[in-house]
Short mmCIF file of C-alpha atoms in Angstrom, two decimals:
data_model
loop_
_atom_site.label_atom_id
_atom_site.label_comp_id
_atom_site.label_asym_id
_atom_site.label_seq_id
_atom_site.Cartn_x
_atom_site.Cartn_y
_atom_site.Cartn_z
CA LEU A 59 -25.31 53.96 5.42
CA SER A 60 -24.63 52.24 2.26
CA HIS A 61 -20.86 52.23 2.98
CA SER A 62 -22.21 50.38 6.80
CA LEU A 63 -24.67 48.14 4.50
CA LEU A 64 -21.72 47.33 2.21
CA ILE A 65 -19.79 46.16 5.44
CA VAL A 66 -22.85 44.10 6.87
CA ASP A 67 -23.05 42.64 3.68
CA GLN A 68 -19.66 41.49 2.93
CA ALA A 69 -19.71 40.54 6.66
CA VAL A 70 -22.60 38.26 6.22
CA LYS A 71 -21.39 36.53 3.00
CA LYS A 72 -17.61 35.83 4.67
CA ILE A 73 -20.37 34.00 7.47
CA VAL A 74 -22.16 32.43 5.14
CA SER A 75 -19.22 31.30 2.83
CA LYS A 76 -17.55 29.75 6.04
CA GLU A 77 -20.56 27.82 6.47
CA ARG A 78 -20.91 26.68 3.36
CA SER A 79 -17.38 25.14 3.52
CA LYS A 80 -17.76 23.80 7.33
CA LYS A 81 -20.67 21.87 5.56
CA GLN A 82 -18.74 20.76 2.77
CA GLY A 83 -15.58 19.77 4.85
CA ASN A 84 -18.54 17.59 7.11
CA TYR A 85 -20.05 16.19 3.88
CA GLU A 86 -16.93 14.98 2.78
CA ALA A 87 -15.98 13.23 6.28
CA GLN A 88 -19.37 11.52 6.35
CA GLU A 89 -18.51 10.65 2.75
CA LYS A 90 -15.27 8.93 3.53
CA TYR A 91 -17.37 6.99 6.82
CA LYS A 92 -19.28 5.77 4.24
CA SER A 93 -16.81 4.44 2.05
CA GLY A 94 -15.14 2.67 5.54
CA ILE A 95 -18.64 1.15 5.84
CA VAL A 96 -18.57 -0.16 2.15
CA VAL A 97 -14.84 -1.53 2.83
CA ASP A 98 -15.67 -3.21 6.19
CA PRO A 99 -19.32 -3.60 7.01
CA ASP A 100 -18.66 -4.92 10.08
CA SER A 101 -16.45 -2.08 11.25
CA ARG A 102 -18.47 -0.90 14.54
CA GLU A 103 -16.23 1.98 14.79
CA THR A 104 -16.75 2.77 11.31
CA TYR A 105 -20.27 2.87 12.57
CA SER A 106 -20.04 4.79 15.71
CA ASN A 107 -17.92 7.54 14.56
CA TRP A 108 -20.05 8.36 11.68
CA ALA A 109 -23.17 8.46 13.96
CA LEU A 110 -21.57 10.59 16.29
CA GLY A 111 -20.98 13.19 13.19
CA PRO A 112 -17.83 14.78 12.39
CA GLU A 113 -16.57 17.98 15.07
CA ASN A 114 -13.55 18.34 12.95
CA LYS A 115 -13.33 18.04 9.11
CA TYR A 116 -9.13 17.14 9.34
CA SER A 117 -9.46 14.26 12.47
CA ALA A 118 -13.02 13.04 10.87
CA LEU A 119 -11.01 12.43 7.97
CA ALA A 120 -8.79 10.61 9.36
CA GLN A 121 -10.51 8.77 11.10
CA ALA A 122 -12.70 7.52 8.39
CA SER A 123 -9.44 6.92 6.45
CA TYR A 124 -8.51 5.07 9.50
CA ASN A 125 -11.10 3.16 9.49
CA GLN A 126 -10.65 2.63 5.57
CA GLY A 127 -7.56 0.91 6.37
CA LEU A 128 -8.62 -1.56 9.14
CA GLY A 129 -11.17 -2.92 6.61
CA LEU A 130 -8.59 -2.93 3.57
CA TYR A 131 -6.26 -4.68 6.01
CA LYS A 132 -8.62 -7.57 7.35
CA GLN A 133 -9.15 -7.96 3.63
CA GLY A 134 -5.80 -8.71 2.64
CA LYS A 135 -5.08 -5.76 0.66
CA CYS A 136 -2.42 -3.97 3.02
CA ASN A 137 -0.78 -2.12 0.31
CA ASN A 138 -3.77 -0.53 0.10
CA ALA A 139 -4.28 -0.06 4.28
CA ILE A 140 -1.45 1.97 4.14
CA LYS A 141 -2.46 4.11 1.76
CA ARG A 142 -5.69 4.96 3.95
CA TYR A 143 -3.57 4.99 7.10
CA LYS A 144 -0.86 7.73 5.67
CA GLN A 145 -3.63 9.30 4.44
CA ALA A 146 -4.94 9.73 8.04
CA ILE A 147 -1.53 10.49 9.17
CA TYR A 148 -2.08 13.23 6.41
CA TYR A 149 -4.88 14.94 8.19
CA ASN A 150 -3.74 13.83 12.03
CA PRO A 151 -0.13 13.81 11.90
CA SER A 152 0.05 13.10 15.77
CA PHE A 153 -2.65 9.57 14.84
CA TYR A 154 -0.51 7.23 16.63
CA GLU A 155 -2.79 4.25 15.46
CA ALA A 156 -2.36 4.79 12.05
CA TYR A 157 1.41 4.97 12.51
CA TYR A 158 0.80 1.48 14.44
CA HIS A 159 -1.40 -0.45 12.03
CA TRP A 160 0.43 0.97 8.71
CA ALA A 161 4.19 -0.74 10.58
CA ILE A 162 1.94 -3.83 10.97
CA ALA A 163 1.08 -3.86 7.66
CA LEU A 164 4.86 -3.25 6.86
CA ASP A 165 5.65 -6.07 8.79
CA THR A 166 2.72 -8.37 7.28
CA LEU A 167 4.39 -7.75 3.67
CA GLY A 168 7.86 -8.38 5.62
CA LYS A 169 9.33 -4.80 5.04
CA TYR A 170 10.97 -5.06 8.76
CA ASN A 171 13.74 -2.54 7.80
CA GLU A 172 10.48 0.23 6.91
CA SER A 173 8.35 -1.39 9.87
CA ILE A 174 11.01 -0.19 11.94
CA GLN A 175 11.17 3.20 11.30
CA VAL A 176 7.07 3.59 11.62
CA TYR A 177 6.75 1.83 14.80
CA ARG A 178 10.03 3.93 16.44
CA LYS A 179 7.83 7.13 15.17
CA THR A 180 4.56 4.95 16.80
CA VAL A 181 6.22 4.99 20.51
CA GLU A 182 7.57 8.80 20.21
CA LEU A 183 3.71 9.52 19.48
CA ASN A 184 2.69 7.00 22.73
CA PRO A 185 5.66 5.85 24.63
CA LYS A 186 3.52 4.16 27.00
CA PHE A 187 2.16 2.07 24.25
CA VAL A 188 3.35 -1.26 24.80
CA GLU A 189 2.34 -3.07 22.33
CA ALA A 190 4.06 -0.66 19.73
CA HIS A 191 6.95 -1.28 21.93
CA TYR A 192 6.43 -5.26 21.61
CA ARG A 193 6.08 -4.91 17.97
CA PHE A 194 8.84 -2.57 17.28
CA GLY A 195 11.09 -4.93 19.60
CA LEU A 196 10.01 -7.69 17.25
CA ALA A 197 11.21 -6.38 14.03
CA LEU A 198 14.57 -5.12 15.63
CA TYR A 199 14.56 -9.13 16.52
CA ARG A 200 13.85 -9.98 12.70
CA THR A 201 16.67 -7.46 10.71
CA ASN A 202 19.05 -9.03 13.69
CA ARG A 203 19.36 -5.60 16.04
CA TYR A 204 19.46 -7.78 19.07
CA GLN A 205 20.94 -5.10 21.30
CA GLU A 206 18.14 -2.70 20.36
CA ALA A 207 15.53 -5.72 20.42
CA LYS A 208 16.47 -5.85 23.60
CA LYS A 209 16.22 -2.70 24.98
CA SER A 210 11.94 -2.77 23.16
CA LEU A 211 10.97 -5.31 25.06
CA LYS A 212 12.35 -4.35 27.94
CA ALA A 213 10.16 -1.28 27.51
CA VAL A 214 7.44 -3.66 27.36
CA ILE A 215 8.11 -5.53 31.06
CA SER A 216 8.76 -2.13 32.89
CA LEU A 217 4.97 -0.97 30.95
CA ASN A 218 3.07 -4.20 30.85
CA SER A 219 3.27 -4.42 34.75
CA ALA A 220 -0.45 -3.30 35.21
CA ASN A 221 -1.68 -5.43 32.73
CA GLY A 222 0.37 -8.54 32.08
CA GLN A 223 -0.24 -8.90 28.75
CA PHE A 224 3.26 -9.44 27.86
CA SER A 225 4.09 -11.83 31.15
CA PHE A 226 5.99 -14.12 28.94
CA ILE A 227 8.26 -11.86 28.12
CA ASP A 228 11.26 -11.52 30.74
CA GLU A 229 14.96 -9.83 31.11
CA ASP A 230 16.38 -13.24 29.21
CA THR A 231 14.17 -12.84 26.42
CA PHE A 232 16.24 -12.39 23.38
CA ILE A 233 19.43 -12.70 24.50
#
């Protein structure tokens, strides 16, 4: 009987330990959201995500880091924003929006060769992301990679048929 009680006691301790760990993860995520609000008090995304509460520690931390990056970018702090986007990707390696905004920040800093690599990863993760294809093509064009730029911009044309956002691009663009 005492052996059975010991096993039950150990099982209860494991459950309590997991719950504490889960609460700690939720607390960390909520603190990240709060600091995201401090960085950009006008960010609706930060408020709404915080209000929902983290269902998954890592996706919550990824979203919080991403939101911080958006706020820092709006403040013109591109290098700090890049750190947050990379942190978001660390927590969620398939977070294509974080890659996209990382590349935009690199573009802003004039680091086109670096941004090309990040845009490439963005369109690998989401091949239907029209804006990423467009900015990818522009970065390629800026680095005199005209044939690659044309290929990327052709993807914009084919993907863009639904919403027409990039209707100013045609087959002769950037020839």
